[in-house]
Short mmCIF file of C-alpha atoms in Angstrom, two decimals:
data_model
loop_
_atom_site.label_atom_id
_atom_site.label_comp_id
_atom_site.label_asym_id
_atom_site.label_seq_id
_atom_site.Cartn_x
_atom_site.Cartn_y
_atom_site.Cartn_z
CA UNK X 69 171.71 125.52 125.39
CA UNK X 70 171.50 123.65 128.62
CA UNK X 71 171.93 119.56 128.59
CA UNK X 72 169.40 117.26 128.15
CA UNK X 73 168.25 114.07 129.46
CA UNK X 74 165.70 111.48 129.21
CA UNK X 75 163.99 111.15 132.19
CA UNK X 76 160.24 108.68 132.28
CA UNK X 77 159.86 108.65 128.67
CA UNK X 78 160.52 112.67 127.68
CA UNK X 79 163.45 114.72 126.68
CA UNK X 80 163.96 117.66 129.32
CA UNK X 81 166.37 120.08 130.04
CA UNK X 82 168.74 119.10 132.33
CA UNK X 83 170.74 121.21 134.95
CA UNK X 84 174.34 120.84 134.47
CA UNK X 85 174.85 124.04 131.67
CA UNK X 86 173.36 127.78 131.25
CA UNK X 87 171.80 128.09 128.38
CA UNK X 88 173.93 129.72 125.82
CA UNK X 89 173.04 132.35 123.81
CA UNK X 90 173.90 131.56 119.52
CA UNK X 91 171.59 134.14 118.00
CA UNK X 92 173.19 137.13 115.99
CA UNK X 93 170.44 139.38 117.31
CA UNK X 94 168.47 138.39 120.26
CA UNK X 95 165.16 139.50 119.00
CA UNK X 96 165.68 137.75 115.54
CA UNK X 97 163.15 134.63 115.18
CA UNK X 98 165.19 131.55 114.76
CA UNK X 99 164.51 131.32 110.74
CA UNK X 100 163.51 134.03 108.50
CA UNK X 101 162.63 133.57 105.25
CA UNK X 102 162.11 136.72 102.46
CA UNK X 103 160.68 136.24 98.83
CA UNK X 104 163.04 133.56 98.46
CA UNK X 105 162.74 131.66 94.55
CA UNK X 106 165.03 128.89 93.35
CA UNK X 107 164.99 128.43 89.25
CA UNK X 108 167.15 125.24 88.16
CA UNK X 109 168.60 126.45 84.81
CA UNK X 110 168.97 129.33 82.70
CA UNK X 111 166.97 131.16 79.74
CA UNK X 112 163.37 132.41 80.09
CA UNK X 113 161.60 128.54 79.95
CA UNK X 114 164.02 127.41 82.84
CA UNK X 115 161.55 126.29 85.41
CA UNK X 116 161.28 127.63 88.75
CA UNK X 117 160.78 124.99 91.60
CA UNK X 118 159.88 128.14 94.72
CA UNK X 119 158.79 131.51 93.91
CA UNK X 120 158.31 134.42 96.23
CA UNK X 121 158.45 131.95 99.25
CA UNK X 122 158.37 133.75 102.79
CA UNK X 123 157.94 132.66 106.22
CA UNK X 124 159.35 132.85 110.17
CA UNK X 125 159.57 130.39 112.43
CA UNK X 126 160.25 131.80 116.15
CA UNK X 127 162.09 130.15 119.18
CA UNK X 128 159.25 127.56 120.82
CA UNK X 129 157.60 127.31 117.37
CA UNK X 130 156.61 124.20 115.28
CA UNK X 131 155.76 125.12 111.85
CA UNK X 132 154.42 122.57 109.64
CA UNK X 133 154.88 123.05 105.83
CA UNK X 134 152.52 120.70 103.86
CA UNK X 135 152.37 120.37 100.01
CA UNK X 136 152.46 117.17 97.52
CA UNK X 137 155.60 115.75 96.21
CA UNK X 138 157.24 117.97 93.78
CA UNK X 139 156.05 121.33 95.41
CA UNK X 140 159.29 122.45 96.11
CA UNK X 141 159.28 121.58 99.85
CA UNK X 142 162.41 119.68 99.64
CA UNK X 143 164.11 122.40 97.47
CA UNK X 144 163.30 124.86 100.05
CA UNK X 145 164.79 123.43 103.05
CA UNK X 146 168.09 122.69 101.01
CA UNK X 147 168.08 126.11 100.82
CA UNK X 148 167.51 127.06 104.36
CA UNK X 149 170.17 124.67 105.24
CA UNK X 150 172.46 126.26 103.04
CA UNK X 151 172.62 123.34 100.30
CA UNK X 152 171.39 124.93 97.56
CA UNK X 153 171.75 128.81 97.09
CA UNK X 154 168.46 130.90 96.61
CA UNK X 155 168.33 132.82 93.09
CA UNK X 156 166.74 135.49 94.89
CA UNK X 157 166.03 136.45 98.20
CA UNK X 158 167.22 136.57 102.10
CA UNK X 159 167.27 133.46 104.31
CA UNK X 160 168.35 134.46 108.04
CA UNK X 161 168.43 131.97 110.62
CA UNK X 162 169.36 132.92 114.18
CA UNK X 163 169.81 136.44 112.42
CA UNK X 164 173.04 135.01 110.23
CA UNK X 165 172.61 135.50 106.33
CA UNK X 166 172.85 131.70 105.68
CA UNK X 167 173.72 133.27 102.00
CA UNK X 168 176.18 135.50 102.59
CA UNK X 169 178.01 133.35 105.91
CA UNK X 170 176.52 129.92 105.15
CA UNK X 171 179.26 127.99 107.63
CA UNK X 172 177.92 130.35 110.45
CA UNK X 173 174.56 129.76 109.91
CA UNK X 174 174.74 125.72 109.46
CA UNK X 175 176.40 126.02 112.87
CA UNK X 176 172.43 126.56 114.14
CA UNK X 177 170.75 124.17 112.06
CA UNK X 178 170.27 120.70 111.56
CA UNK X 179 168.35 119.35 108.52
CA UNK X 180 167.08 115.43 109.07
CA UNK X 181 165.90 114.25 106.10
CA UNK X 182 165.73 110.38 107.47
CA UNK X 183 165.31 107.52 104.99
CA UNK X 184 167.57 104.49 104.52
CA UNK X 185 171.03 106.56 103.90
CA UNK X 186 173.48 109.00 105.61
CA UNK X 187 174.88 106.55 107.82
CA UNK X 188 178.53 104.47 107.89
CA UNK X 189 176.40 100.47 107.87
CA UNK X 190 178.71 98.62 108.71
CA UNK X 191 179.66 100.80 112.07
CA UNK X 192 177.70 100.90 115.10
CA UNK X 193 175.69 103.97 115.95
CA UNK X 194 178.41 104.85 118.72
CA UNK X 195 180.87 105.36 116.29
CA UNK X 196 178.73 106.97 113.69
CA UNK X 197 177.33 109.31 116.08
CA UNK X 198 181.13 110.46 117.43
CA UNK X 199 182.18 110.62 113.58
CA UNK X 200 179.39 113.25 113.04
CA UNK X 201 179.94 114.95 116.57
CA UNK X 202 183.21 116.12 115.08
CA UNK X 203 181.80 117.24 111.82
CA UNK X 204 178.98 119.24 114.10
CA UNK X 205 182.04 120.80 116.17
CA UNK X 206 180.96 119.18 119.55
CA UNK X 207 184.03 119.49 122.26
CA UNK X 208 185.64 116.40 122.38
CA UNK X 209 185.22 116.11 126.13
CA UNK X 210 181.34 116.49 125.63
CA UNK X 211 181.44 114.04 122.66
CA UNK X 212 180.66 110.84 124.55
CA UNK X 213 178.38 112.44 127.38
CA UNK X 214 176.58 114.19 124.29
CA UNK X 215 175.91 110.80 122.51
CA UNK X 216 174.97 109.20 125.24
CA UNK X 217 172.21 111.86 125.76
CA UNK X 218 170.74 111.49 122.77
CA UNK X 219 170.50 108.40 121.86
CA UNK X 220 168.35 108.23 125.27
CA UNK X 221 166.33 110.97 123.52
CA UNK X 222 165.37 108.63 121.20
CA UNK X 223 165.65 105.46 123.33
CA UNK X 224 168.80 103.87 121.32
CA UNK X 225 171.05 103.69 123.90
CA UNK X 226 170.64 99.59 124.43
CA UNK X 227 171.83 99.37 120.82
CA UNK X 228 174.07 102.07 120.49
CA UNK X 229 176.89 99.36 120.00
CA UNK X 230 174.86 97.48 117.22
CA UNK X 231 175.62 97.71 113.59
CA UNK X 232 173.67 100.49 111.86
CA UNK X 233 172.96 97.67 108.96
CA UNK X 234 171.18 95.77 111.62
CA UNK X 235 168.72 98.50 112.44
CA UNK X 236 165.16 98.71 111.22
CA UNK X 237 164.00 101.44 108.97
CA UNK X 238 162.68 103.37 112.12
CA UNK X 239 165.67 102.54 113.97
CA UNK X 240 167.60 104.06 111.27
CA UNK X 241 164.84 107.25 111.68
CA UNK X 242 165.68 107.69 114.94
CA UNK X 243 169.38 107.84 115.09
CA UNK X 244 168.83 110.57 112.08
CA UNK X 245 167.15 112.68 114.89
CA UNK X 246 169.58 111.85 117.43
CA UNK X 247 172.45 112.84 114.55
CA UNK X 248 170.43 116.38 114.55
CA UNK X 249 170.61 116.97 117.83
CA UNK X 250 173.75 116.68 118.47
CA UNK X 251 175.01 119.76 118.30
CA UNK X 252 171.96 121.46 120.30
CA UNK X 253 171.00 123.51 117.66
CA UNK X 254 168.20 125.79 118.06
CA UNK X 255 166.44 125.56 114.53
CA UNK X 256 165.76 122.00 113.22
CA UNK X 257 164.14 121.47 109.57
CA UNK X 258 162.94 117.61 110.03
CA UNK X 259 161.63 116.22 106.48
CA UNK X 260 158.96 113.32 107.39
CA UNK X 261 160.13 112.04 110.46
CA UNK X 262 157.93 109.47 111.57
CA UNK X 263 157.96 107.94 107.76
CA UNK X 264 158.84 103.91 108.73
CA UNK X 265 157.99 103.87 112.22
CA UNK X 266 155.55 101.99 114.17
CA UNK X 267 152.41 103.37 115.77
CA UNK X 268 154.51 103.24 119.07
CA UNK X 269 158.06 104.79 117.95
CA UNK X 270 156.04 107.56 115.80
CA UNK X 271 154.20 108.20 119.10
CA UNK X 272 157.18 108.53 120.89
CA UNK X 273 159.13 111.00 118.29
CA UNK X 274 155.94 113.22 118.25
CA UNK X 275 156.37 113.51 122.30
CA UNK X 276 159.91 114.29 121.69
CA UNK X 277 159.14 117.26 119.27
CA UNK X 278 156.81 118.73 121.69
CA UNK X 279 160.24 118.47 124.20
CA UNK X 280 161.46 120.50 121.53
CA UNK X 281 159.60 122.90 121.27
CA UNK X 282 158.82 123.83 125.19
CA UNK X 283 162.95 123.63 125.30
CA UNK X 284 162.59 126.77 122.93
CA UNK X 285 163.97 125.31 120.25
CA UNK X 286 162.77 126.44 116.44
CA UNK X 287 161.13 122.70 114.29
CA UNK X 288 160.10 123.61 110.65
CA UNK X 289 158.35 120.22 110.24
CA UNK X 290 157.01 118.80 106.66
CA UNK X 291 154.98 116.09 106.72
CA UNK X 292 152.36 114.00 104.36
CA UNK X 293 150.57 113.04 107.93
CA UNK X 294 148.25 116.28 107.81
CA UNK X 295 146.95 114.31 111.48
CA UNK X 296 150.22 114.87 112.85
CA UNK X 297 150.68 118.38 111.29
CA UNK X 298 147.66 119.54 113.22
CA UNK X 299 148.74 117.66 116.13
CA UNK X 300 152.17 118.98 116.51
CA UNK X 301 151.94 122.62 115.05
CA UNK X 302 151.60 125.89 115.72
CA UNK X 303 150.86 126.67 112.20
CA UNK X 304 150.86 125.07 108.95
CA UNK X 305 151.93 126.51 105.31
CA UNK X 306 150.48 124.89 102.31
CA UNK X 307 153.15 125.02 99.43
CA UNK X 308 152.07 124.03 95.92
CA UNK X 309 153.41 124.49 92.71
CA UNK X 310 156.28 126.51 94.64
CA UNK X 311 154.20 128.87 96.29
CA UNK X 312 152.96 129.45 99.70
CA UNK X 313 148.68 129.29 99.23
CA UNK X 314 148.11 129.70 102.88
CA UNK X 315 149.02 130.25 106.11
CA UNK X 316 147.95 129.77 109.65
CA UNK X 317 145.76 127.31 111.97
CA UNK X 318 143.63 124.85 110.32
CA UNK X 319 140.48 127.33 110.27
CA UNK X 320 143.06 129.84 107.61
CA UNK X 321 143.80 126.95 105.65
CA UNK X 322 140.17 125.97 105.44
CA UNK X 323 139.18 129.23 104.63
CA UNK X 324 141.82 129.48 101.77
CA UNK X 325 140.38 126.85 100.28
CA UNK X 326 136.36 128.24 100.35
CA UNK X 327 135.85 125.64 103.39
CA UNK X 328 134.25 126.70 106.46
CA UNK X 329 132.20 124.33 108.48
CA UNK X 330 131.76 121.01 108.20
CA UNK X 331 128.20 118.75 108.86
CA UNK X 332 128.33 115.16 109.33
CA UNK X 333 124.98 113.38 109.68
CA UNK X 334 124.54 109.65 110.05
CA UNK X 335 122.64 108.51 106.68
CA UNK X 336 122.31 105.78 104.15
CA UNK X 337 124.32 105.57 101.46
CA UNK X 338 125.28 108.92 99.24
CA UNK X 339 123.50 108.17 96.25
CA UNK X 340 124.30 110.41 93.13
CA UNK X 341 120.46 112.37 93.47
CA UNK X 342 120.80 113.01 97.27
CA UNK X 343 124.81 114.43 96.38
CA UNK X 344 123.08 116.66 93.54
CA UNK X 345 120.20 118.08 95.70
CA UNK X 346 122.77 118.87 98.72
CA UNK X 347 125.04 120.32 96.55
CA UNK X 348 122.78 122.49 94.85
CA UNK X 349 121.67 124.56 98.26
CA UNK X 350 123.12 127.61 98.98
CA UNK X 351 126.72 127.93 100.62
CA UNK X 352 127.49 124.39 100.04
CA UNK X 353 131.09 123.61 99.11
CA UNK X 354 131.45 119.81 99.10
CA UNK X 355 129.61 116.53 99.47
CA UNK X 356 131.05 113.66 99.98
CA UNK X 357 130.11 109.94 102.14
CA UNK X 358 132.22 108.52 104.78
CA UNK X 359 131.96 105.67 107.69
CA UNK X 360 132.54 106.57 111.66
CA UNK X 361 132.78 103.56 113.25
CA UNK X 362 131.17 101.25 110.66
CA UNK X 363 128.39 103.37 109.73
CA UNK X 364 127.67 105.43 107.00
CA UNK X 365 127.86 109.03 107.11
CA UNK X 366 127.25 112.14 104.89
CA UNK X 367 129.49 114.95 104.90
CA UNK X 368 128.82 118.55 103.84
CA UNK X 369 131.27 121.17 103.49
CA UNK X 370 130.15 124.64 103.86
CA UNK X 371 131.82 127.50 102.29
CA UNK X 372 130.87 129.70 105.32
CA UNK X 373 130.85 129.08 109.31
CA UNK X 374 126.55 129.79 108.95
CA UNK X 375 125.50 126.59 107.35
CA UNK X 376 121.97 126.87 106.26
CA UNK X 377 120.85 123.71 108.50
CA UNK X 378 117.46 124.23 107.84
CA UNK X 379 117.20 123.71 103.95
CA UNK X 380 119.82 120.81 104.86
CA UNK X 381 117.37 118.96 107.26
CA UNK X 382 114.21 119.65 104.15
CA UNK X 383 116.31 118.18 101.75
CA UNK X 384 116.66 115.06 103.68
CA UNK X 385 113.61 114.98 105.69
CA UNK X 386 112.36 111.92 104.68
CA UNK X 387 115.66 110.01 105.43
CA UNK X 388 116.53 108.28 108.18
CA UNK X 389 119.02 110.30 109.84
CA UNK X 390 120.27 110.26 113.04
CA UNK X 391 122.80 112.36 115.06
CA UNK X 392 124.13 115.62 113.30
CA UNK X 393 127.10 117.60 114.01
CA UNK X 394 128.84 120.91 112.82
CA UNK X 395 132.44 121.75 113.53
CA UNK X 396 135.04 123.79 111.90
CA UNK X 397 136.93 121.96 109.29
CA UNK X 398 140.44 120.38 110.12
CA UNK X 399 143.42 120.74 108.66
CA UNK X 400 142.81 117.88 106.26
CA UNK X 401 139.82 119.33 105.23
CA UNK X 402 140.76 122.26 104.59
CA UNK X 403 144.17 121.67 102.64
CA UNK X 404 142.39 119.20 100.47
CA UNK X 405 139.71 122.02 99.60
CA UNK X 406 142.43 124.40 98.94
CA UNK X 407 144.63 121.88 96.67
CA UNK X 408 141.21 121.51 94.86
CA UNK X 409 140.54 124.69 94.70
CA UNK X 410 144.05 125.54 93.20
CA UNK X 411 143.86 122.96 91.07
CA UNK X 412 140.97 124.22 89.07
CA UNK X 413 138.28 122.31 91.11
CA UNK X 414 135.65 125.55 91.90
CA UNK X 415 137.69 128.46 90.93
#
C-alpha cells in the first residue's frame, strides 16, 4: 500500500511506495463472510447472538451494517477480527481463513471500536501511537514517518505531544482511527466512528472514509446515524435479532420492509380521522405527520412505487394543501419499516 498524506484537508495517496500486494488470492474480496453463527453457551436453550450471517465486502467498498443494540453487530465484527471464534462457518479476509490462521489474517485488519478506552492516559499520543506501531508490526524505520502521517489524517499532529487524558472524547475518536491505520491495512471494521464528535470533526472523518475507500481500501462501517450510512455507503445490511433482513441500496431495504414510495404534502395537523381515512386506501403502508422547515407536513408511505395519488388528493380535497412530492423512500425509511415489519408491526 503506497504512503499517505494529508494534503488541503483529505487523505491521498502519496508517491514515495508501490502499492503492495497482501491478499492471499488476488481476486478474493477483502472480507468474506459464509453462514457464520456465534451461540454463547452450551445445551439446546443456549442463545445464539448471529445465525446464518453472510456477506462480502470488496476492495473500494463501504458497507454499512445497521441494526439496534443487542443485534449481534458487535459480536460479529469480534469475530471477523478474530476475537471471538465463529461456532460455525468461514470468515476469509484478504482470502486468509481468519479461523484457521487468525495471526495472518489480523495482519489485514484493523477493528476501531472508539469510545473512552484503549489508550495509555497518561502518555501522549506520540508515544501511544509508536507503542501500538510495534504491536501492528510497522518497520521501525517507518514508525515515526508512519505516525506522523496519520495523525495528519486525522488532523492531530499539533497535539500529538499532549497527554491522551487531556483529549476530548472526539479527540480520543480520532487517534482510534489514526491507531487503525497504522499499519495500512486494507480491510477496516470501524464501530460508530463519529459517536462524540462535533458537527465539524464528524464532517471531517466522513471525508476521510471516502479517502478510504477511492484508496481501495475495504470499510465495513456500523453506525446508529442511518444519515451517514446512506451518505457514506455502497450498501447497507440490516441485522436484527442476529440475522441479516436485508441487503442492498436504500430502495432494497425499503422494499424489505413493504415500503416503496414516499408522499409528503404540506397539511394541517394529522388528526386521528384524516390518519384513519389515508390509511385505509389501497397500497398505503404508513401515515405519519412531520415539520419541514416549521411547517406541518403529512407523510404517506406506499407499499408500492405506483401510489394511487388520485384517491390521495379525494381524500383530502377539502384541505388546504399545498406542494406535494413523491420520492423513493431513504434508508431511514425504509429500515424503520422493515424493523416494524419484523417486529410484528404488519406481518
Amino acid at each position: 500500500m503506497r504512503a499517505v498524506e494529508r494534503r488541503r484537508g483529505t487523505l491521498v495517496r502519496g508517491e514515495g511506495r508501490a502499492r503492495v500486494t497482501i491478499r492471499a488470492d488476488p481476486t478474493a474480496p477483502l472480507l468474506d463472510v459464509r453462514e457464520v453463527s456465534r451461540r454463547f453457551g452450551t445445551g439446546p436453550d443456549a442463545p445464539w447472538a448471529v445465525r446464518d450471517v453472510s456477506l462480502r465486502v470488496e476492495a473500494g467498498e463501504v458497507v454499512a451494517l445497521l441494526g439496534p443494540n443487542g443485534t449481534g453487530k458487535t459480536t460479529l465484527a469480534r469475530m471477523i477480527a478474530t476475537l471471538l471464534t465463529p461456532t460455525s462457518g468461514v470468515i476469509r479476509v484478504a482470502g486468509i481463513d481468519a479461523v484457521a490462521r487468525p495471526d495472518e489474517a489480523r495482519r489485514r485488519l484493523a477493528l476501531v471500536l472508539g469510545g473512552e478506552r484503549g489508550f495509555f492516559l497518561r502518555a501522549t499520543a506520540l508515544e501511544n501511537l509508536r507503542y501500538f506501531a510495534s504491536l501492528a508490526g510497522v518497520p521501525r524505520r517507518r514508525t515515526d514517518g508512519r505516525i506522523l502521517e496519520v495523525l495528519d489524517a486525522v488532523d492531530l499532529t499539533a497535539r500529538r505531544n499532549d497527554r491522551v487524558e487531556e483529549f476530548s472524547r472526539g479527540m480520543r475518536q480520532r487517534l482510534h482511527l489514526a491507531r487503525g491505520l497504522l499499519a495500512e491495512p486494507p480491510l477496516l471494521l470501524l464501530d460508530e466512528p463519529t459517536v462524540g464528535l462535533d458537527p465539524e470533526a464528524a464532517l471531517a472523518l466522513r471525508a476521510l472514509i471516502r479517502e478510504l475507500r477511492r484508496d481501495g481500501r475495504g470499510v465495513l462501517l456500523t453506525t446508529h446515524h442511518l444519515h451517514e450510512a446512506e451518505e457514506l455507503s455502497d450498501r447497507s445490511l440490516v441485522l436484527l435479532d442476529g440475522r441479516i433482513r436485508a441487503a442492498g441500496r436504500p430502495r432494497d431495504i425499503a422494499a424489505a420492509g413493504g415500503l416503496g414510495e414516499v408522499t409528503t404534502l404540506a397539511a394541517p395537523a394529522l388528526t386521528v380521522e384524516l390518519a384513519n381515512r389515508i390509511t385505509a386506501l389501497d397500497g398505503v403502508r404508513s401515515v405519519r405527520s412531520d415539520s419541514i422547515a416549521g411547517r406541518p407536513v403529512v407523510v404517506v408511505g406506499w407499499d408500492s412505487c405506483r401510489p394511487d395519488l388520485r384517491a390521495l388528493a379525494a381524500v383530502v380535497a377539502d384541505l388546504p394543501t399545498g406542494t406535494w412530492t413523491t420520492r423513493p423512500a431513504t434508508l431511514e425509511e425504509g429500515y424503520l419499516a422493515l424493523v416494524d415489519r419484523c417486529r410484528g408491526g404488519r406481518e
